[in-house]
PDB file of C-alpha atoms in Angstrom:
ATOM      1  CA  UNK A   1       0.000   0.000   0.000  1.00  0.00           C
ATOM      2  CA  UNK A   2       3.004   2.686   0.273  1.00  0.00           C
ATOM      3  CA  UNK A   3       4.211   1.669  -2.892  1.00  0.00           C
ATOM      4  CA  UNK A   4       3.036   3.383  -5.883  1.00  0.00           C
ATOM      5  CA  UNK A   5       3.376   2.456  -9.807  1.00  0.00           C
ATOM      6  CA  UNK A   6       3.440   5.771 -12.387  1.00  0.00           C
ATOM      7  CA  UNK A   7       2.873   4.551 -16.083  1.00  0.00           C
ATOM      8  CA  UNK A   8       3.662   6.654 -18.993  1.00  0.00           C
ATOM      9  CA  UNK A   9       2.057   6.193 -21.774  1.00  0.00           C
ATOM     10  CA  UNK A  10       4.874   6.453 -23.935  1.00  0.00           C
ATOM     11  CA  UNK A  11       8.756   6.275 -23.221  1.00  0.00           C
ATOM     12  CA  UNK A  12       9.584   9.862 -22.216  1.00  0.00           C
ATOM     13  CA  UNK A  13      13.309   9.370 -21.104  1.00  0.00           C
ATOM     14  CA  UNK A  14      14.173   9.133 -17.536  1.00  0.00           C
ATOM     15  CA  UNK A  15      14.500  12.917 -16.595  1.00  0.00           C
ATOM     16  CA  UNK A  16      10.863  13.782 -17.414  1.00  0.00           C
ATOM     17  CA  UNK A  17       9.680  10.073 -15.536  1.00  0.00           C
ATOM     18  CA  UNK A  18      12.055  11.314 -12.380  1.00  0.00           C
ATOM     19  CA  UNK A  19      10.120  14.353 -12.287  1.00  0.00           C
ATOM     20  CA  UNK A  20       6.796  12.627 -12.326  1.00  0.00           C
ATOM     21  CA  UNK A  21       8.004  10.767  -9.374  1.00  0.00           C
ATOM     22  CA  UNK A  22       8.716  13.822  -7.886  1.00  0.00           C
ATOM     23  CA  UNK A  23       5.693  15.643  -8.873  1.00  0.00           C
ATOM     24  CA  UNK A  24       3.700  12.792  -7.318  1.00  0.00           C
ATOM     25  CA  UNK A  25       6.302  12.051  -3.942  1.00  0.00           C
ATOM     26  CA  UNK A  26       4.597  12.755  -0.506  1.00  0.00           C
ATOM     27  CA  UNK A  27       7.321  12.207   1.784  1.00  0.00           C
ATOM     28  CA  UNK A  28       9.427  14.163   3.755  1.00  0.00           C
ATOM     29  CA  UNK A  29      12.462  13.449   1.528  1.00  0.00           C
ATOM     30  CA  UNK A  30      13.366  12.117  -1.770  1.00  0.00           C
ATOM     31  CA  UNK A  31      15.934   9.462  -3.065  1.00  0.00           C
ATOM     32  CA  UNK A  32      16.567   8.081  -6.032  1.00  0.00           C
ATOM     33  CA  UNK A  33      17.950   4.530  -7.159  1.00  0.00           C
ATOM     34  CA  UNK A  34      19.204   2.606 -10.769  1.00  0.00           C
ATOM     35  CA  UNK A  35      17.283  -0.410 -11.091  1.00  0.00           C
ATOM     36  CA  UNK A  36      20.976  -2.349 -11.890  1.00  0.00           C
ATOM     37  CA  UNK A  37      22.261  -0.623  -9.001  1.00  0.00           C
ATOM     38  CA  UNK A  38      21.732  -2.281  -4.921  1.00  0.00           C
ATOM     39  CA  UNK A  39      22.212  -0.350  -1.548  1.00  0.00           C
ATOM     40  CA  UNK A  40      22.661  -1.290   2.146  1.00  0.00           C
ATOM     41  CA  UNK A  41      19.024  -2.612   3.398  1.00  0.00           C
ATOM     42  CA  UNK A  42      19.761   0.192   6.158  1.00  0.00           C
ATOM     43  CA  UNK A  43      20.700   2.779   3.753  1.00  0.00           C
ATOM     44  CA  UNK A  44      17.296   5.347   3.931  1.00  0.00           C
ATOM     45  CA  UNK A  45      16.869   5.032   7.632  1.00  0.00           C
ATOM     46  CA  UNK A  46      20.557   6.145   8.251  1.00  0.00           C
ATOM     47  CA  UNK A  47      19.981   8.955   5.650  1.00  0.00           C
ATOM     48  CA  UNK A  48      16.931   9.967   7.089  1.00  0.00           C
ATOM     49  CA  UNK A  49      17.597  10.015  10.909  1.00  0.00           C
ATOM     50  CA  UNK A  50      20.282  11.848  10.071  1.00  0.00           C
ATOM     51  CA  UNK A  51      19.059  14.405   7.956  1.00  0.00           C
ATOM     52  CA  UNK A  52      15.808  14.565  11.017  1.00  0.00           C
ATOM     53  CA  UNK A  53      18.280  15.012  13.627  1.00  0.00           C
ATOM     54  CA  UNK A  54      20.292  17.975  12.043  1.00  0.00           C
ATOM     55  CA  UNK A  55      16.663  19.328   9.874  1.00  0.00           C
ATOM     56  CA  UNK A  56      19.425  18.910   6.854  1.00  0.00           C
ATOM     57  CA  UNK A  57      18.078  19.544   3.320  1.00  0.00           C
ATOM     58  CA  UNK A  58      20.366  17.021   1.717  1.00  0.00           C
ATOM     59  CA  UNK A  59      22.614  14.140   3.520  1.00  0.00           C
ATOM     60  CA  UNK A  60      24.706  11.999   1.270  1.00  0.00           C
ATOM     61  CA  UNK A  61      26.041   8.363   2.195  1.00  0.00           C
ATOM     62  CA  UNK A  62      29.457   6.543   0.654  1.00  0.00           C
ATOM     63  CA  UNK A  63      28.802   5.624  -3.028  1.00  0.00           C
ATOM     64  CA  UNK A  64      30.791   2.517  -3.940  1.00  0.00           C
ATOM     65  CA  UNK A  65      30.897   0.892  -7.371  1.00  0.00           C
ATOM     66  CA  UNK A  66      30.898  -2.813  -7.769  1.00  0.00           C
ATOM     67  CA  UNK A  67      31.260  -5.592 -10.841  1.00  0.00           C
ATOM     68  CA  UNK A  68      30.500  -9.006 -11.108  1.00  0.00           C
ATOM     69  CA  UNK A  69      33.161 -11.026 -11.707  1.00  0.00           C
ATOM     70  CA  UNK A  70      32.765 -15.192 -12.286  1.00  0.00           C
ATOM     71  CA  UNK A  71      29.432 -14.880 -10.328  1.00  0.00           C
ATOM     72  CA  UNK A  72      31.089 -13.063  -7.432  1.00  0.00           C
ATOM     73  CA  UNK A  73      29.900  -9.406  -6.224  1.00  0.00           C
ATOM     74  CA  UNK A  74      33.058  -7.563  -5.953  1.00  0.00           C
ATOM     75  CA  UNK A  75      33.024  -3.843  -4.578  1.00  0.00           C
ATOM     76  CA  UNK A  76      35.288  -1.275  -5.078  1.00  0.00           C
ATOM     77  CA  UNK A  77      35.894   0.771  -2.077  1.00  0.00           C
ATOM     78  CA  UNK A  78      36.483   4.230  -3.086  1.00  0.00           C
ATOM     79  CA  UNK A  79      37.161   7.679  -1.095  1.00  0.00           C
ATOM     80  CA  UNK A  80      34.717   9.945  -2.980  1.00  0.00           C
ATOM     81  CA  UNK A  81      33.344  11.409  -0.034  1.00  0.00           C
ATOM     82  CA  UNK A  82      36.651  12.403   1.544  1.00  0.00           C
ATOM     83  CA  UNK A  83      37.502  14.363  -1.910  1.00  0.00           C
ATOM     84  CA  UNK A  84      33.911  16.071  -1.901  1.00  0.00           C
ATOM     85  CA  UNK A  85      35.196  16.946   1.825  1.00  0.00           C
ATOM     86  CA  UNK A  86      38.684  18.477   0.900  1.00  0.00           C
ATOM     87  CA  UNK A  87      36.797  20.399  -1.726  1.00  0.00           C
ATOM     88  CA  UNK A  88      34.246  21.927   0.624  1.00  0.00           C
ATOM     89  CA  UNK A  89      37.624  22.397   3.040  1.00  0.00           C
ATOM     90  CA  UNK A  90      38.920  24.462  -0.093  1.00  0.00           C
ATOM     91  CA  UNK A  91      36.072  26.670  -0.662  1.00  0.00           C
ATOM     92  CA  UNK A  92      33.762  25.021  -3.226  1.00  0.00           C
ATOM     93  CA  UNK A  93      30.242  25.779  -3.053  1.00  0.00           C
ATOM     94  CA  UNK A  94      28.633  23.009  -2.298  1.00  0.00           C
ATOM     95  CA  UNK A  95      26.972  23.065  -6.391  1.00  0.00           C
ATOM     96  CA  UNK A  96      30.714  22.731  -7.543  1.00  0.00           C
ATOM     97  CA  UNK A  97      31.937  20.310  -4.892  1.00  0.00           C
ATOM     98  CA  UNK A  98      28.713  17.713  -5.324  1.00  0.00           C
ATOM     99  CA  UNK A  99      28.398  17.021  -9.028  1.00  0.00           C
ATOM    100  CA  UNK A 100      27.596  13.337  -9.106  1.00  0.00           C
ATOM    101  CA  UNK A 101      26.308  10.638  -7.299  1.00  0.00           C
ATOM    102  CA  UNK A 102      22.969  11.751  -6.241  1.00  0.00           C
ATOM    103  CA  UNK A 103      21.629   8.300  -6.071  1.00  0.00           C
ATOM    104  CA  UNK A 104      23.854   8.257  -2.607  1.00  0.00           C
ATOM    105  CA  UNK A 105      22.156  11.240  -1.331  1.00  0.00           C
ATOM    106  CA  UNK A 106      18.543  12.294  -0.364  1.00  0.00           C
ATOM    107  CA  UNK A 107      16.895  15.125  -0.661  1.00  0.00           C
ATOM    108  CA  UNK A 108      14.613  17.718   1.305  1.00  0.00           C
ATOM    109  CA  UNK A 109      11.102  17.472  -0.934  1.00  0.00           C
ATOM    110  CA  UNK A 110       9.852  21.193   0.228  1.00  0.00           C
ATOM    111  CA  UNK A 111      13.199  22.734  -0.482  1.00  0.00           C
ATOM    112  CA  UNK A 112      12.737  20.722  -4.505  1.00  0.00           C
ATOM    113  CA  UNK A 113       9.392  21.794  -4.460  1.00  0.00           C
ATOM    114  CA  UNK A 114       9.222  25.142  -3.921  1.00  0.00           C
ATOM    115  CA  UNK A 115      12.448  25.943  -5.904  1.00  0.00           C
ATOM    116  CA  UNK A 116      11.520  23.645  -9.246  1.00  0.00           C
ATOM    117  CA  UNK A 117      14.481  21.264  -8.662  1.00  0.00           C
ATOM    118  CA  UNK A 118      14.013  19.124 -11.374  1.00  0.00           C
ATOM    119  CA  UNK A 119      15.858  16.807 -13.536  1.00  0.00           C
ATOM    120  CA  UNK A 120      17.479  17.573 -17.164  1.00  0.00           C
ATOM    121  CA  UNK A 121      15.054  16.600 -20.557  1.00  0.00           C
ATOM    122  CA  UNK A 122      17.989  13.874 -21.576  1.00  0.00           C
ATOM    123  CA  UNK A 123      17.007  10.589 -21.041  1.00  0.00           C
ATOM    124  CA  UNK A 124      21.096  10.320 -19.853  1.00  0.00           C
ATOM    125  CA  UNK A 125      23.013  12.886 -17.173  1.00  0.00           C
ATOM    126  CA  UNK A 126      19.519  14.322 -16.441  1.00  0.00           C
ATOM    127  CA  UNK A 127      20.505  13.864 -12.879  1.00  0.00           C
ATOM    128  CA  UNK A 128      23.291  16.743 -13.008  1.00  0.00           C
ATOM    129  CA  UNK A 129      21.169  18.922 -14.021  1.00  0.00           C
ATOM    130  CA  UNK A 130      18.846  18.131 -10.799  1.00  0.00           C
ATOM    131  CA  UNK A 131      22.377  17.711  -8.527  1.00  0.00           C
ATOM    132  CA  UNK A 132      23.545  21.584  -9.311  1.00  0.00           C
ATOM    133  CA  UNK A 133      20.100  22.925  -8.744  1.00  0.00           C
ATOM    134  CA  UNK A 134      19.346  21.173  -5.669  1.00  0.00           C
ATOM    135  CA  UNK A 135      22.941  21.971  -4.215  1.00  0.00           C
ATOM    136  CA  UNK A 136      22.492  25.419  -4.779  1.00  0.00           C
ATOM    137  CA  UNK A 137      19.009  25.972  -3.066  1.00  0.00           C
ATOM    138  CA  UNK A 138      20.439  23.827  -0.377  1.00  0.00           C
ATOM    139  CA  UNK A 139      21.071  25.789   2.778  1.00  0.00           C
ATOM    140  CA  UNK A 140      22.138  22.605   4.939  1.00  0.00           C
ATOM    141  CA  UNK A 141      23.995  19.676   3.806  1.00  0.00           C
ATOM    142  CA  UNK A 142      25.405  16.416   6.040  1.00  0.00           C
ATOM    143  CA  UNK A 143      27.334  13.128   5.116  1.00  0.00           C
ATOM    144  CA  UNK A 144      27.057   9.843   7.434  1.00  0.00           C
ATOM    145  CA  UNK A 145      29.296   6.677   7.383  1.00  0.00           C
ATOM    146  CA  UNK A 146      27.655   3.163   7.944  1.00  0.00           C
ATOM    147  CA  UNK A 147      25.292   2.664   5.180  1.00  0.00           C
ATOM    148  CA  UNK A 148      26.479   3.058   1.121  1.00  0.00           C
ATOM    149  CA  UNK A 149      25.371   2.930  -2.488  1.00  0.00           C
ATOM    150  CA  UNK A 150      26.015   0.100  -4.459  1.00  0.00           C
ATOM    151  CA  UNK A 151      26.328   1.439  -8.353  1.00  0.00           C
ATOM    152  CA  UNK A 152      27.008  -1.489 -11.287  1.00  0.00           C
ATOM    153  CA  UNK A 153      29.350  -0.888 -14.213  1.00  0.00           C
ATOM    154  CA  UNK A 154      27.330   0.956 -17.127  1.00  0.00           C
ATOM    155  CA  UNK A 155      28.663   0.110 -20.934  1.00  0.00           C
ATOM    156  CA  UNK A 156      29.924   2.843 -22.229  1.00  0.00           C
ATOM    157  CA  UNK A 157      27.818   4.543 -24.773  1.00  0.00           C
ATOM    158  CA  UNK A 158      27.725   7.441 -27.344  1.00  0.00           C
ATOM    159  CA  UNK A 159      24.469   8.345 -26.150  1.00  0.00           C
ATOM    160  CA  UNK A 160      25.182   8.775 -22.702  1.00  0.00           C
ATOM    161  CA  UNK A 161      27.371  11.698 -24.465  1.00  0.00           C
ATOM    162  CA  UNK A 162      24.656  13.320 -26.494  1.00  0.00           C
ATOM    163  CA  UNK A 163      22.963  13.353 -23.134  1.00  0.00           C
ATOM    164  CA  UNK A 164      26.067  14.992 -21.679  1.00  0.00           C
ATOM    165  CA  UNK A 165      26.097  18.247 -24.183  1.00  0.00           C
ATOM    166  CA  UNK A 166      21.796  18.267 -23.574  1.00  0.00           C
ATOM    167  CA  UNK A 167      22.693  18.421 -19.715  1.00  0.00           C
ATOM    168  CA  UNK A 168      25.515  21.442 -20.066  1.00  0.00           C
ATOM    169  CA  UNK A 169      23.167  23.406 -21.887  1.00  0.00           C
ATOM    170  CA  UNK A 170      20.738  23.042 -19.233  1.00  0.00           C
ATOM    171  CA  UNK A 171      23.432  23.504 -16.606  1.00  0.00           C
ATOM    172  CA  UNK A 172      25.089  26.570 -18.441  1.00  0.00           C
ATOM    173  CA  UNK A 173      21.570  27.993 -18.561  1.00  0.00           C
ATOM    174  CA  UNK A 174      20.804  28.201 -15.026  1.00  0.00           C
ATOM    175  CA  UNK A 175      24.363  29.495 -13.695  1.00  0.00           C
ATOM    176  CA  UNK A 176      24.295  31.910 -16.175  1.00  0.00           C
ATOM    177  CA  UNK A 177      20.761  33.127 -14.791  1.00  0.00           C
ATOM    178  CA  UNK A 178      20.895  32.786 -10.952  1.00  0.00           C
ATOM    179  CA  UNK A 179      24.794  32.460  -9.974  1.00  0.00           C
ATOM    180  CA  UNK A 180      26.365  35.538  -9.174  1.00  0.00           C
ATOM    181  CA  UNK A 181      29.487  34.275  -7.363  1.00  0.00           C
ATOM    182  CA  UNK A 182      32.047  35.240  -9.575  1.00  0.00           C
ATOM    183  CA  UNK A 183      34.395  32.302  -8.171  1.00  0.00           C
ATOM    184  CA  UNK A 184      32.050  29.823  -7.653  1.00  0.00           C
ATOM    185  CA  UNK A 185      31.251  30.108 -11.217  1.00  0.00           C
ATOM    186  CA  UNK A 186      34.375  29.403 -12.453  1.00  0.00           C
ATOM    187  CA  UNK A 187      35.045  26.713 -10.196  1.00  0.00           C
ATOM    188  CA  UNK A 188      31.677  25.215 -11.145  1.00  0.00           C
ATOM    189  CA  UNK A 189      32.866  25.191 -14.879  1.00  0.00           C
ATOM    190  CA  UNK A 190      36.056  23.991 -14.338  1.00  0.00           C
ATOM    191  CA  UNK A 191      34.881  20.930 -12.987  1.00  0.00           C
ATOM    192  CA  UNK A 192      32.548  20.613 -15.272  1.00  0.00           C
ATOM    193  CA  UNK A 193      35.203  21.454 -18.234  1.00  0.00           C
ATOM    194  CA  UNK A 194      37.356  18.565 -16.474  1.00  0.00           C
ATOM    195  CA  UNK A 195      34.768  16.124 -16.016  1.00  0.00           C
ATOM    196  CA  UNK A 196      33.212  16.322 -19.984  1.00  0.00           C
ATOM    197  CA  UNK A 197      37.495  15.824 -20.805  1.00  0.00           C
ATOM    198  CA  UNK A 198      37.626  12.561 -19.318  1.00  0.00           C
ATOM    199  CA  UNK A 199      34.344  11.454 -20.698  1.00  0.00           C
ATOM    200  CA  UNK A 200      35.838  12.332 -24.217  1.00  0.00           C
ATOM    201  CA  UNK A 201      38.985  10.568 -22.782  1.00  0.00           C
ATOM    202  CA  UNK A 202      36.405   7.469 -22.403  1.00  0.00           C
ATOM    203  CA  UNK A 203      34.834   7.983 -25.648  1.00  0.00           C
ATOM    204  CA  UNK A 204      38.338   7.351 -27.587  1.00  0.00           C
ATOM    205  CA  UNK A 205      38.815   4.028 -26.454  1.00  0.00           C
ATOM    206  CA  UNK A 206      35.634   2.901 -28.675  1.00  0.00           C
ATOM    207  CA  UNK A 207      36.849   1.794 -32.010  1.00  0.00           C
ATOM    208  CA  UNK A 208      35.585   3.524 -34.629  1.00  0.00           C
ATOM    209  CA  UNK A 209      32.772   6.268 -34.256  1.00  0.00           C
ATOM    210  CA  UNK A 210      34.965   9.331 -35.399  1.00  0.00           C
ATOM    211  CA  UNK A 211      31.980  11.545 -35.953  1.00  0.00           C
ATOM    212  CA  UNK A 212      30.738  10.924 -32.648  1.00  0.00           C
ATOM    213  CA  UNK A 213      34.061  11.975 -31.292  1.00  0.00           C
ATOM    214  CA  UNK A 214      34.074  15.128 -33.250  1.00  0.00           C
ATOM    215  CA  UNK A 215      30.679  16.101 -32.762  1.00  0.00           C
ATOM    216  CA  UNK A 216      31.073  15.789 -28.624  1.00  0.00           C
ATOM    217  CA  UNK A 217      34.222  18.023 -28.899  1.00  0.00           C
ATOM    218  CA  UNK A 218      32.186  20.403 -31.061  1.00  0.00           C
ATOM    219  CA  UNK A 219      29.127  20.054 -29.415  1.00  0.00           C
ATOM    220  CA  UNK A 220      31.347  21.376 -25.885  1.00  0.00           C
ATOM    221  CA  UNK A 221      33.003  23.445 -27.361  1.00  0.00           C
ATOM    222  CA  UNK A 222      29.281  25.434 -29.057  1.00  0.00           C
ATOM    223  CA  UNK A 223      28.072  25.191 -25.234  1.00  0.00           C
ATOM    224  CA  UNK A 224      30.818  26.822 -23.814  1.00  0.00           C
ATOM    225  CA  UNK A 225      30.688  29.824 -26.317  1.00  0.00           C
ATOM    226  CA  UNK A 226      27.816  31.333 -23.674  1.00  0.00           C
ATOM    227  CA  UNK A 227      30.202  30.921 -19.999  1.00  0.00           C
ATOM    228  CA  UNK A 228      30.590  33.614 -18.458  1.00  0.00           C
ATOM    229  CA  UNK A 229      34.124  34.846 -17.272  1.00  0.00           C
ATOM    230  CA  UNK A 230      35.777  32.773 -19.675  1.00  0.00           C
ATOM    231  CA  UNK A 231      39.045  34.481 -19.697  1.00  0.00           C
ATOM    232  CA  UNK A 232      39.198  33.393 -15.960  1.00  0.00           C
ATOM    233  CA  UNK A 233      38.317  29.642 -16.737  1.00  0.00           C
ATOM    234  CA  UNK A 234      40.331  29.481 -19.195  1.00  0.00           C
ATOM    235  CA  UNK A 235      43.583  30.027 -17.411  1.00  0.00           C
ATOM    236  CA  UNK A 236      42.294  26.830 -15.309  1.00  0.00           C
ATOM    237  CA  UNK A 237      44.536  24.269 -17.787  1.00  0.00           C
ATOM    238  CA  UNK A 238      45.499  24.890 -21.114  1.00  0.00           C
ATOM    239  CA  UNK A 239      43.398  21.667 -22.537  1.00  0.00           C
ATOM    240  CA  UNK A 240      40.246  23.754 -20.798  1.00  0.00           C
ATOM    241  CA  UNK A 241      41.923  26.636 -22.417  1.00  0.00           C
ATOM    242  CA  UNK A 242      41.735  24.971 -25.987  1.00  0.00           C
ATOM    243  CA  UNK A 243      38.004  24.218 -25.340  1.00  0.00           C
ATOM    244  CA  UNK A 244      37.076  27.812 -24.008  1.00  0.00           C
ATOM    245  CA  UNK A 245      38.305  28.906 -26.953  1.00  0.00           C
ATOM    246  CA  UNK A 246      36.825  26.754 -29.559  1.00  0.00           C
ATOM    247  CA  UNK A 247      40.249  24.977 -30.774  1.00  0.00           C
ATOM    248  CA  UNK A 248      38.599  22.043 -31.041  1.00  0.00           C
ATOM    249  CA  UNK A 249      41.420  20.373 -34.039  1.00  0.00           C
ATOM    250  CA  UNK A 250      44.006  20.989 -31.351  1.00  0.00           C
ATOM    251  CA  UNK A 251      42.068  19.672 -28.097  1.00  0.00           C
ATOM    252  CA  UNK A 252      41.463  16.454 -30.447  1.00  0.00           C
ATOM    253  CA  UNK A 253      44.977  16.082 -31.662  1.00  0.00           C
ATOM    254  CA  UNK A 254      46.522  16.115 -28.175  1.00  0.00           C
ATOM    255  CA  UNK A 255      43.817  13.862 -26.253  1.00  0.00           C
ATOM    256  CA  UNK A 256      44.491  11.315 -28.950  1.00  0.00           C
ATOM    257  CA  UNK A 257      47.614   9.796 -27.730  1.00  0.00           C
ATOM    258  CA  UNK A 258      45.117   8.296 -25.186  1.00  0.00           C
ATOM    259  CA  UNK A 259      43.445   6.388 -28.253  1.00  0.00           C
ATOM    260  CA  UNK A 260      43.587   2.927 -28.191  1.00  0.00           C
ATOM    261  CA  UNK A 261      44.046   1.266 -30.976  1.00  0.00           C
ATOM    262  CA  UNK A 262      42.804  -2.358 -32.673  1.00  0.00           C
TER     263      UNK A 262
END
């Protein structure tokens, strides 16, 4: 009886069915789970008694990725949460510091409510899109130990990039219209700049597929004509640089040394 099923009548990606879920959530808080992913059987309570103990607006738990490997579950331990720490201990704004793994966190449903957190159109990265708004309506944020997030291995795909460039528009969008932190900005992008580089990076071991390859690099490179401040993000790394500036030949001539080949 607490369970409810939302049909749509038509495949409409998973950002617009997240925000039917959301639309139609009555609880306190909101979470979010992969159906190839698993979590700790204790993982909402721990979120949740934390985040009613401390009135948080989002708490986030260990994410940990895991593979099967001759029938055996193997996880990865990993130390994400002590680098979104040191980057909160250097400044970030929380939006810059948290740009993945929401599926780890949950969410305040007033505070997603009543500032239209929702997710991106793209039926892939919609989340970041959701992550970067609801970090920066967030006024209190928490992390616990003892419970985690389980995410599987996803295959690699060239649509998961087309997603990508549909999400940065989105993203680009709203930090051009409500950010007015000057630094946080720029440290927003260059994240951003650094984390759409090693999906390219990711995209060139695929054989093949050199039009895909080109059209990502172009397809950042047309986004990032409307930043703001670019002659500070640009001075960030000179591969950013390249992209800020629309060199796109030379961004794709010196990430291809990381090509693999046959």
């Amino acid at each position: 009886s607490r369970i409810r099923l939302i049909r749509n009548e038509k495949n409409i990606g998973a950002g617009p069915s997240r925000n039917r879920g959301i639309d139609a959530a009555i609880g306190e808080y909101i979470g979010f789970a992969d159906p190839d992913d698993m979590m700790d059987e204790n993982f909402f309570e721990v979120l949740f008694e934390k985040a009613d103990s401390g009135d948080y607006d989002i708490v986030k738990a260990e994410r940990i990725p895991f593979y099967e490997e001759g029938g055996i579950i193997r996880k990865e331990r990993t130390s994400s949460n002590e680098r979104l720490k040191e980057a909160l201990k250097q400044g970030d704004p929380l939006y810059a510091a948290f740009t993945s793994e929401h599926q780890s966190a949950i969410f305040r449903r007033s505070m997603i409510i009543e500032n239209g957190v929702y997710n991106g159109n793209s039926s892939y990265s919609e989340n970041s899109v959701f992550l970067l708004k609801a970090c920066f309506y967030a006024k209190s944020f928490a992390m616990v130990v003892g419970t985690a997030y389980y995410s599987g291995a996803h295959e690699l795909s060239v649509r998961h990039n087309e997603g990508e460039l549909s999400s940065l528009l989105e993203q680009i969008e709203f930090i051009n219209t409500y950010l007015t932190d000057t630094d946080g900005y720029v440290r927003f992008m260059e994240r951003k700049i650094r984390f759409l580089m090693l999906r390219y990076n990711d995209l060139l071991t695929l054989p093949g597929h050199d039009d895909e390859k080109k059209a990502f690099v172009h397809g950042i490179c047309e986004a990032l004509k409307d930043v703001r401040y670019p002659e500070k993000i640009l001075k960030r790394g000179y591969k950013i640089g390249l992209l800020i500036n629309g060199d796109e030949e030379r961004f794709m001539q010196i990430s291809k040394v990381h090509e693999l080949t046959g």
